[in-house]
Amino acid sequence: MKKELHIFFTCLMFYTRIPCPKSITHHPDYLNKATRYFPFIGWIVGSISFFFFYVFSFFVSVDASVILAIIASVLTTGAFHEDGFADVCDGFGGGWTKEKILTIMKDSAIGAYGAIGLVLLFLLKFKLLSETVSVFKTNNSYFPFVILLLFITAHSLSRLSAVSIIFTHEYSRDDASSKSKPIAQQYSWKEVFGAFLFGLLPLIVLSYFYHLFILILIPVFLTRFFLARYFQKWIDGYTGDCLGAAQQVCEVIIYLSILILWKFI
């Protein structure tokens, strides 16, 4: 149990800005095993985001509450995944060879592609999440609990789609320049089982209320499949930035899928 707690806190420290015990370090062995808890981090981030949305919804509009919820999630993770998304936009937008793409993504400065990508990403998140919340608020007597499940599902399932790329593809960089490399070196069935358990459970519970929502898995993993294939084509695998981009894109796909499926409920 003590070792599992150490692995969990390693994951928490790596993917969020939440304070952890001082004894926790980025030990490669624990980072390898931390992938099992990556989707569970989505439970935490999603819950924090929902908390800010729900509290502020008593004082301001739904739109303003959604913006504050998004800000809360960004602050919780330190924009970890958004930064990866921006780097991928810059790298794949401005590079035409593997070496050039990887060099651009390694650059800490944000370019035009990254800036444009982030603006469009946050606009989509805001609009889709606002519409989704408004629909549930109007039509559902379980409004707070279902919205909490929605937030957690979006964050956990999108993280599962990202981490699953580790299980099927090779890390692209040949050097140790990326802090994300240790999590990609090796894994066992425990990492696979844990990731899928924490990634799918919130969606399964949400589907208890709305059975059609289980179909969200189709567009999410289709998106994951095509992103992974795209990364493989251009850079022979993935990087930490690619995983961050996959998480962000799949999160948007989840919101979009829920809105589309709602029309059939």
Short mmCIF file of N, CA and C in Angstrom, two decimals, residues 196-263:
data_model
loop_
_atom_site.label_atom_id
_atom_site.label_comp_id
_atom_site.label_asym_id
_atom_site.label_seq_id
_atom_site.Cartn_x
_atom_site.Cartn_y
_atom_site.Cartn_z
N PHE A 196 -7.30 1.65 -17.85
CA PHE A 196 -8.63 1.42 -18.42
C PHE A 196 -9.71 1.43 -17.34
N LEU A 197 -9.40 0.94 -16.15
CA LEU A 197 -10.37 0.96 -15.06
C LEU A 197 -10.75 2.39 -14.71
N PHE A 198 -9.76 3.23 -14.43
CA PHE A 198 -10.02 4.60 -14.04
C PHE A 198 -10.52 5.45 -15.21
N GLY A 199 -10.14 5.06 -16.42
CA GLY A 199 -10.56 5.83 -17.58
C GLY A 199 -11.99 5.57 -18.00
N LEU A 200 -12.46 4.33 -17.82
CA LEU A 200 -13.78 3.96 -18.32
C LEU A 200 -14.88 4.01 -17.26
N LEU A 201 -14.53 3.85 -15.99
CA LEU A 201 -15.54 3.75 -14.93
C LEU A 201 -16.49 4.95 -14.88
N PRO A 202 -15.98 6.20 -14.94
CA PRO A 202 -16.93 7.33 -14.90
C PRO A 202 -17.92 7.32 -16.06
N LEU A 203 -17.47 6.93 -17.25
CA LEU A 203 -18.37 6.86 -18.41
C LEU A 203 -19.43 5.77 -18.20
N ILE A 204 -19.02 4.66 -17.62
CA ILE A 204 -19.97 3.56 -17.36
C ILE A 204 -21.06 4.03 -16.40
N VAL A 205 -20.67 4.76 -15.36
CA VAL A 205 -21.65 5.29 -14.40
C VAL A 205 -22.55 6.31 -15.09
N LEU A 206 -21.98 7.19 -15.90
CA LEU A 206 -22.77 8.18 -16.63
C LEU A 206 -23.75 7.50 -17.58
N SER A 207 -23.33 6.40 -18.17
CA SER A 207 -24.19 5.67 -19.11
C SER A 207 -25.35 4.98 -18.40
N TYR A 208 -25.25 4.83 -17.09
CA TYR A 208 -26.37 4.29 -16.33
C TYR A 208 -27.58 5.22 -16.43
N PHE A 209 -27.32 6.52 -16.47
CA PHE A 209 -28.38 7.50 -16.59
C PHE A 209 -28.81 7.70 -18.04
N TYR A 210 -27.82 7.65 -18.95
CA TYR A 210 -28.10 7.83 -20.38
C TYR A 210 -27.34 6.75 -21.15
N HIS A 211 -28.05 5.70 -21.53
CA HIS A 211 -27.41 4.51 -22.09
C HIS A 211 -26.63 4.82 -23.38
N LEU A 212 -27.12 5.74 -24.17
CA LEU A 212 -26.46 6.03 -25.44
C LEU A 212 -25.07 6.65 -25.27
N PHE A 213 -24.79 7.19 -24.09
CA PHE A 213 -23.51 7.86 -23.89
C PHE A 213 -22.31 6.90 -23.95
N ILE A 214 -22.58 5.60 -23.83
CA ILE A 214 -21.49 4.63 -23.97
C ILE A 214 -20.91 4.69 -25.38
N LEU A 215 -21.70 5.19 -26.34
CA LEU A 215 -21.25 5.31 -27.73
C LEU A 215 -20.18 6.38 -27.89
N ILE A 216 -19.96 7.18 -26.85
CA ILE A 216 -18.89 8.17 -26.89
C ILE A 216 -17.54 7.51 -27.17
N LEU A 217 -17.42 6.26 -26.76
CA LEU A 217 -16.17 5.54 -26.96
C LEU A 217 -15.77 5.46 -28.43
N ILE A 218 -16.75 5.41 -29.31
CA ILE A 218 -16.45 5.25 -30.74
C ILE A 218 -15.72 6.46 -31.30
N PRO A 219 -16.28 7.68 -31.21
CA PRO A 219 -15.54 8.83 -31.74
C PRO A 219 -14.24 9.13 -31.00
N VAL A 220 -14.23 8.87 -29.68
CA VAL A 220 -13.02 9.15 -28.91
C VAL A 220 -11.86 8.26 -29.36
N PHE A 221 -12.11 6.96 -29.48
CA PHE A 221 -11.01 6.08 -29.86
C PHE A 221 -10.72 6.10 -31.36
N LEU A 222 -11.67 6.54 -32.16
CA LEU A 222 -11.36 6.81 -33.57
C LEU A 222 -10.41 8.00 -33.67
N THR A 223 -10.70 9.03 -32.87
CA THR A 223 -9.81 10.20 -32.83
C THR A 223 -8.43 9.81 -32.35
N ARG A 224 -8.40 9.01 -31.30
CA ARG A 224 -7.11 8.52 -30.77
C ARG A 224 -6.36 7.73 -31.83
N PHE A 225 -7.06 6.87 -32.57
CA PHE A 225 -6.44 6.04 -33.60
C PHE A 225 -5.82 6.90 -34.70
N PHE A 226 -6.56 7.86 -35.19
CA PHE A 226 -6.06 8.68 -36.30
C PHE A 226 -4.94 9.62 -35.84
N LEU A 227 -5.02 10.12 -34.61
CA LEU A 227 -3.93 10.95 -34.10
C LEU A 227 -2.65 10.13 -33.97
N ALA A 228 -2.77 8.93 -33.39
CA ALA A 228 -1.60 8.07 -33.22
C ALA A 228 -1.00 7.71 -34.57
N ARG A 229 -1.85 7.43 -35.56
CA ARG A 229 -1.35 7.10 -36.89
C ARG A 229 -0.67 8.30 -37.54
N TYR A 230 -1.23 9.48 -37.30
CA TYR A 230 -0.63 10.70 -37.84
C TYR A 230 0.74 10.94 -37.22
N PHE A 231 0.85 10.78 -35.90
CA PHE A 231 2.14 10.95 -35.23
C PHE A 231 3.15 9.92 -35.73
N GLN A 232 2.68 8.69 -35.91
CA GLN A 232 3.56 7.62 -36.38
C GLN A 232 4.09 7.93 -37.78
N LYS A 233 3.23 8.46 -38.63
CA LYS A 233 3.62 8.77 -40.00
C LYS A 233 4.72 9.82 -40.06
N TRP A 234 4.61 10.84 -39.21
CA TRP A 234 5.52 11.98 -39.32
C TRP A 234 6.75 11.88 -38.42
N ILE A 235 6.61 11.30 -37.23
CA ILE A 235 7.77 11.28 -36.33
C ILE A 235 8.07 9.88 -35.79
N ASP A 236 7.47 8.85 -36.42
CA ASP A 236 7.76 7.46 -36.05
C ASP A 236 7.43 7.14 -34.60
N GLY A 237 6.34 7.69 -34.10
CA GLY A 237 5.94 7.40 -32.73
C GLY A 237 5.24 8.58 -32.09
N TYR A 238 5.56 8.83 -30.84
CA TYR A 238 4.92 9.91 -30.11
C TYR A 238 5.92 10.58 -29.18
N THR A 239 5.56 11.75 -28.69
CA THR A 239 6.32 12.43 -27.63
C THR A 239 5.33 12.81 -26.53
N GLY A 240 5.84 13.36 -25.43
CA GLY A 240 4.96 13.82 -24.37
C GLY A 240 4.00 14.89 -24.87
N ASP A 241 4.48 15.75 -25.77
CA ASP A 241 3.61 16.77 -26.34
C ASP A 241 2.46 16.14 -27.12
N CYS A 242 2.74 15.07 -27.82
CA CYS A 242 1.70 14.38 -28.60
C CYS A 242 0.62 13.82 -27.68
N LEU A 243 1.04 13.30 -26.53
CA LEU A 243 0.07 12.78 -25.57
C LEU A 243 -0.80 13.91 -25.02
N GLY A 244 -0.19 15.06 -24.74
CA GLY A 244 -0.95 16.21 -24.27
C GLY A 244 -1.96 16.68 -25.30
N ALA A 245 -1.53 16.70 -26.56
CA ALA A 245 -2.43 17.12 -27.64
C ALA A 245 -3.58 16.13 -27.79
N ALA A 246 -3.28 14.83 -27.69
CA ALA A 246 -4.33 13.81 -27.81
C ALA A 246 -5.36 13.97 -26.69
N GLN A 247 -4.89 14.26 -25.48
CA GLN A 247 -5.81 14.45 -24.36
C GLN A 247 -6.73 15.63 -24.61
N GLN A 248 -6.18 16.73 -25.06
CA GLN A 248 -6.98 17.93 -25.29
C GLN A 248 -8.00 17.73 -26.41
N VAL A 249 -7.57 17.15 -27.50
CA VAL A 249 -8.47 16.93 -28.64
C VAL A 249 -9.59 15.97 -28.25
N CYS A 250 -9.25 14.89 -27.56
CA CYS A 250 -10.27 13.91 -27.17
C CYS A 250 -11.25 14.49 -26.15
N GLU A 251 -10.78 15.38 -25.30
CA GLU A 251 -11.69 16.04 -24.36
C GLU A 251 -12.76 16.83 -25.11
N VAL A 252 -12.34 17.57 -26.14
CA VAL A 252 -13.28 18.33 -26.96
C VAL A 252 -14.24 17.38 -27.68
N ILE A 253 -13.71 16.27 -28.19
CA ILE A 253 -14.55 15.28 -28.89
C ILE A 253 -15.61 14.71 -27.97
N ILE A 254 -15.29 14.54 -26.70
CA ILE A 254 -16.26 14.02 -25.73
C ILE A 254 -17.42 15.00 -25.56
N TYR A 255 -17.10 16.29 -25.38
CA TYR A 255 -18.17 17.29 -25.25
C TYR A 255 -19.03 17.33 -26.51
N LEU A 256 -18.39 17.29 -27.66
CA LEU A 256 -19.12 17.33 -28.92
C LEU A 256 -20.01 16.10 -29.09
N SER A 257 -19.49 14.94 -28.73
CA SER A 257 -20.24 13.69 -28.86
C SER A 257 -21.47 13.68 -27.96
N ILE A 258 -21.32 14.20 -26.74
CA ILE A 258 -22.44 14.25 -25.81
C ILE A 258 -23.57 15.12 -26.37
N LEU A 259 -23.21 16.26 -26.94
CA LEU A 259 -24.22 17.14 -27.53
C LEU A 259 -24.94 16.48 -28.70
N ILE A 260 -24.19 15.78 -29.52
CA ILE A 260 -24.79 15.10 -30.68
C ILE A 260 -25.70 13.96 -30.22
N LEU A 261 -25.23 13.16 -29.27
CA LEU A 261 -26.02 12.04 -28.78
C LEU A 261 -27.28 12.49 -28.06
N TRP A 262 -27.20 13.68 -27.42
CA TRP A 262 -28.36 14.18 -26.71
C TRP A 262 -29.57 14.33 -27.62
N LYS A 263 -29.35 14.60 -28.88
CA LYS A 263 -30.45 14.78 -29.83
C LYS A 263 -31.22 13.48 -30.05
#
